[in-house]
Tab-separated table of C-alpha atoms in Angstrom:
chain	number	residue	atom	x	y	z
A	1	MET	CA	-54.236	31.987	13.823
A	2	GLY	CA	-56.572	33.906	11.468
A	3	SER	CA	-53.621	35.369	9.644
A	4	GLY	CA	-52.061	31.874	9.075
A	5	ARG	CA	-55.465	30.883	7.323
A	6	THR	CA	-55.549	33.991	5.255
A	7	ALA	CA	-51.873	33.308	4.202
A	8	ILE	CA	-52.885	29.754	3.198
A	9	ARG	CA	-55.931	31.053	1.265
A	10	CYS	CA	-53.789	33.574	-0.553
A	11	ALA	CA	-51.298	30.932	-1.405
A	12	ARG	CA	-53.997	28.606	-2.791
A	13	ALA	CA	-55.486	31.550	-4.876
A	14	THR	CA	-52.037	32.267	-6.285
A	15	VAL	CA	-51.470	28.588	-7.238
A	16	VAL	CA	-54.799	28.360	-8.807
A	17	THR	CA	-54.457	31.768	-10.761
A	18	ALA	CA	-50.906	30.562	-11.785
A	19	THR	CA	-52.122	27.272	-12.889
A	20	ALA	CA	-54.888	28.721	-14.928
A	21	ALA	CA	-52.501	31.263	-16.556
A	22	ALA	CA	-50.074	28.550	-17.582
A	23	LEU	CA	-52.906	26.429	-19.066
A	24	VAL	CA	-54.171	29.462	-20.987
A	25	GLY	CA	-50.641	30.069	-22.251
A	26	MET	CA	-50.136	26.444	-23.225
A	27	LEU	CA	-53.520	25.703	-24.783
A	28	GLY	CA	-54.764	28.887	-25.761
A	29	VAL	CA	-54.197	32.417	-26.932
A	30	SER	CA	-55.360	35.852	-25.880
A	31	GLY	CA	-55.563	39.321	-27.176
A	32	ALA	CA	-57.160	41.145	-30.205
A	33	GLY	CA	-58.921	38.991	-32.612
A	34	ALA	CA	-58.584	35.853	-30.294
A	35	ALA	CA	-61.503	33.947	-28.884
A	36	ALA	CA	-61.894	33.371	-25.274
A	37	ASP	CA	-61.435	29.628	-25.661
A	38	GLY	CA	-57.779	30.166	-26.668
A	39	SER	CA	-58.504	28.988	-30.206
A	40	GLY	CA	-57.217	32.043	-32.129
A	41	ASP	CA	-60.554	32.278	-33.993
A	42	SER	CA	-61.864	35.707	-34.688
A	43	GLY	CA	-65.376	34.822	-35.399
A	44	ARG	CA	-65.041	32.766	-38.645
A	45	GLY	CA	-67.082	29.680	-38.099
A	46	ALA	CA	-65.835	26.866	-35.715
A	47	SER	CA	-62.943	27.760	-33.313
A	48	GLY	CA	-59.526	26.291	-33.387
A	49	ALA	CA	-60.501	24.156	-30.278
A	50	GLU	CA	-63.835	23.073	-31.910
A	51	ARG	CA	-61.861	22.105	-35.135
A	52	ALA	CA	-59.370	20.169	-33.112
A	53	ALA	CA	-62.086	18.314	-31.219
A	54	ALA	CA	-63.696	17.258	-34.485
A	55	LEU	CA	-60.544	15.712	-35.933
A	56	PRO	CA	-58.786	12.528	-35.075
A	57	ARG	CA	-55.857	13.169	-32.519
A	58	TRP	CA	-52.438	13.630	-34.095
A	59	GLN	CA	-49.539	11.415	-33.286
A	60	TRP	CA	-46.360	13.294	-32.099
A	61	PRO	CA	-44.002	13.992	-35.049
A	62	VAL	CA	-40.935	12.702	-33.191
A	63	ALA	CA	-40.493	9.564	-31.011
A	64	ARG	CA	-39.714	11.304	-27.751
A	65	GLU	CA	-41.665	14.494	-27.329
A	66	ARG	CA	-40.350	17.020	-24.733
A	67	ILE	CA	-41.498	20.542	-25.076
A	68	VAL	CA	-38.681	23.030	-24.480
A	69	GLN	CA	-40.802	26.104	-25.151
A	70	ALA	CA	-44.613	26.341	-24.927
A	71	TYR	CA	-46.973	28.153	-27.267
A	72	ALA	CA	-47.365	31.888	-26.169
A	73	ALA	CA	-49.908	33.778	-28.008
A	74	PRO	CA	-49.314	37.427	-28.919
A	75	PRO	CA	-51.602	40.155	-27.619
A	76	SER	CA	-52.243	41.084	-31.149
A	77	PRO	CA	-51.662	39.533	-34.639
A	78	TYR	CA	-48.315	41.434	-35.319
A	79	ALA	CA	-46.965	41.556	-31.749
A	80	ALA	CA	-44.272	39.317	-30.366
A	81	GLY	CA	-45.166	35.710	-29.255
A	82	HIS	CA	-44.236	32.109	-29.710
A	83	ARG	CA	-46.591	30.788	-32.241
A	84	GLY	CA	-45.988	27.120	-31.761
A	85	ILE	CA	-44.167	24.787	-29.563
A	86	ASP	CA	-40.499	23.742	-29.628
A	87	LEU	CA	-39.528	20.074	-29.072
A	88	ALA	CA	-36.000	19.085	-27.982
A	89	VAL	CA	-34.388	17.033	-30.636
A	90	GLU	CA	-31.023	16.565	-32.279
A	91	PRO	CA	-30.068	17.210	-36.023
A	92	GLY	CA	-30.855	14.260	-38.024
A	93	THR	CA	-33.824	13.165	-35.901
A	94	PRO	CA	-36.521	11.664	-38.098
A	95	VAL	CA	-39.894	13.442	-38.209
A	96	VAL	CA	-43.119	11.667	-39.196
A	97	ALA	CA	-46.526	12.966	-40.353
A	98	PRO	CA	-48.768	13.430	-37.238
A	99	SER	CA	-51.929	12.579	-39.383
A	100	ASP	CA	-53.047	12.301	-43.018
A	101	ALA	CA	-52.343	15.496	-44.935
A	102	ILE	CA	-51.261	17.041	-48.218
A	103	VAL	CA	-47.910	18.841	-48.620
A	104	HIS	CA	-48.810	22.420	-48.812
A	105	PHE	CA	-45.095	24.009	-48.770
A	106	ALA	CA	-41.710	22.540	-48.779
A	107	GLY	CA	-38.847	24.963	-49.102
A	108	VAL	CA	-36.631	27.583	-47.402
A	109	VAL	CA	-38.147	30.533	-45.432
A	110	VAL	CA	-35.571	33.098	-44.596
A	111	ASP	CA	-32.691	30.736	-43.587
A	112	ARG	CA	-34.209	27.525	-42.446
A	113	PRO	CA	-36.053	24.491	-44.166
A	114	VAL	CA	-39.712	24.392	-43.659
A	115	LEU	CA	-42.427	21.869	-44.307
A	116	THR	CA	-46.114	22.774	-44.146
A	117	LEU	CA	-48.960	20.247	-44.215
A	118	ASP	CA	-52.678	20.798	-45.071
A	119	HIS	CA	-54.883	18.672	-42.830
A	120	GLY	CA	-58.253	19.913	-44.461
A	121	SER	CA	-60.831	22.101	-42.762
A	122	GLY	CA	-58.564	25.027	-42.851
A	123	VAL	CA	-55.911	23.309	-40.583
A	124	LEU	CA	-52.173	23.682	-41.506
A	125	SER	CA	-49.283	22.627	-39.565
A	126	SER	CA	-45.615	23.623	-40.100
A	127	TYR	CA	-42.235	22.002	-38.968
A	128	GLU	CA	-38.920	23.739	-38.931
A	129	PRO	CA	-36.039	23.235	-39.371
A	130	LEU	CA	-37.056	20.101	-41.270
A	131	VAL	CA	-35.440	18.843	-44.517
A	132	ALA	CA	-38.205	17.168	-46.439
A	133	GLU	CA	-36.193	15.184	-49.020
A	134	GLY	CA	-38.390	13.914	-51.886
A	135	LEU	CA	-41.638	15.685	-50.798
A	136	ARG	CA	-43.282	18.171	-53.079
A	137	VAL	CA	-46.368	20.411	-53.009
A	138	GLY	CA	-49.403	18.240	-53.529
A	139	ASP	CA	-47.789	15.013	-52.190
A	140	VAL	CA	-50.158	12.993	-49.920
A	141	VAL	CA	-48.701	11.767	-46.691
A	142	VAL	CA	-50.351	9.284	-44.255
A	143	ARG	CA	-50.123	9.335	-40.535
A	144	GLY	CA	-46.738	8.048	-39.549
A	145	ASP	CA	-45.177	8.483	-43.031
A	146	PRO	CA	-41.536	9.872	-42.861
A	147	LEU	CA	-41.421	13.560	-43.678
A	148	GLY	CA	-37.664	14.242	-43.355
A	149	VAL	CA	-35.057	14.987	-40.674
A	150	VAL	CA	-34.384	17.776	-38.377
A	151	SER	CA	-31.876	20.128	-39.712
A	152	THR	CA	-29.927	23.214	-37.963
A	153	GLY	CA	-30.946	26.723	-37.897
A	154	ALA	CA	-33.717	26.593	-35.475
A	155	HIS	CA	-34.617	29.700	-33.610
A	156	CYS	CA	-34.173	28.272	-30.059
A	157	SER	CA	-30.952	28.422	-28.321
A	158	SER	CA	-30.549	24.698	-28.264
A	159	ILE	CA	-31.515	22.364	-31.144
A	160	CYS	CA	-35.248	21.927	-31.538
A	161	LEU	CA	-38.169	21.203	-33.965
A	162	HIS	CA	-40.640	24.020	-34.018
A	163	VAL	CA	-44.186	22.921	-34.583
A	164	GLY	CA	-46.915	25.587	-35.449
A	165	VAL	CA	-50.580	25.054	-36.237
A	166	ARG	CA	-52.926	27.555	-38.057
A	167	VAL	CA	-56.699	27.267	-38.386
A	168	ASP	CA	-58.031	29.560	-41.133
A	169	GLY	CA	-54.766	31.601	-40.915
A	170	ALA	CA	-54.904	32.163	-37.207
A	171	TYR	CA	-52.206	30.426	-35.073
A	172	VAL	CA	-53.392	28.259	-32.233
A	173	SER	CA	-51.622	25.919	-29.756
A	174	PRO	CA	-50.521	22.710	-31.399
A	175	LEU	CA	-51.338	20.953	-28.111
A	176	LEU	CA	-55.099	21.196	-29.199
A	177	PHE	CA	-54.370	18.477	-31.729
A	178	PHE	CA	-51.996	15.938	-30.321
A	179	ASP	CA	-53.080	12.762	-28.878
A	180	ARG	CA	-51.654	13.334	-25.441
A	181	VAL	CA	-50.216	16.215	-23.722
A	182	PRO	CA	-46.925	15.659	-22.060
A	183	HIS	CA	-47.013	15.785	-18.141
A	184	SER	CA	-46.589	19.039	-16.412
A	185	VAL	CA	-45.159	19.521	-13.045
A	186	LEU	CA	-46.328	22.296	-10.733
A	187	LEU	CA	-43.715	23.877	-8.607
A	188	PRO	CA	-44.343	26.010	-5.414
A	189	LEU	CA	-44.124	29.671	-5.833
A	190	ARG	CA	-42.543	30.375	-2.580
A	191	GLY	CA	-41.791	28.563	0.628
A	192	PRO	CA	-44.424	27.670	3.225
A	193	ALA	CA	-46.218	30.455	5.027
A	194	THR	CA	-44.999	31.132	8.584
A	195	GLY	CA	-46.885	32.966	11.219
């Protein structure tokens, strides 16, 4: 009977550890130059999480948000990682401004159209592939204003809208800024313990 309880405790500890790791991966960053709170801050003033908490919550840029790839912080600034989230969308899907901002960049980066917004306080958000017709650097957008439509050429295997957020140049999880986080589902790691 003692070994059954030990197995249950081990399974619970594994679930707690896996859940904590998943939350850190979704909401935070780790590695060189990153703050322990997952903000990506390297000691310059308020952390990304503190900046996000101080700003009004953003609305989602598409009508139906479904994350197909979560934020995955790189272990160092130049290492591989996923510096944003990917939302499942089809080409032609309209995209709106998540909050009041100023157009910081509108153009092509490598082979895909990108739009970057400046939300103030060192916070920038980027959207790709997004064709932003009629928007130019310096244009003011208000929460809910149309930004453009999703194009093709995304880095994901299926069609998506990549959303990235930087605070003072450091990438942070966009989920820190949105008004609600989509529901997550915890799945068992393995079958029930026998013994």
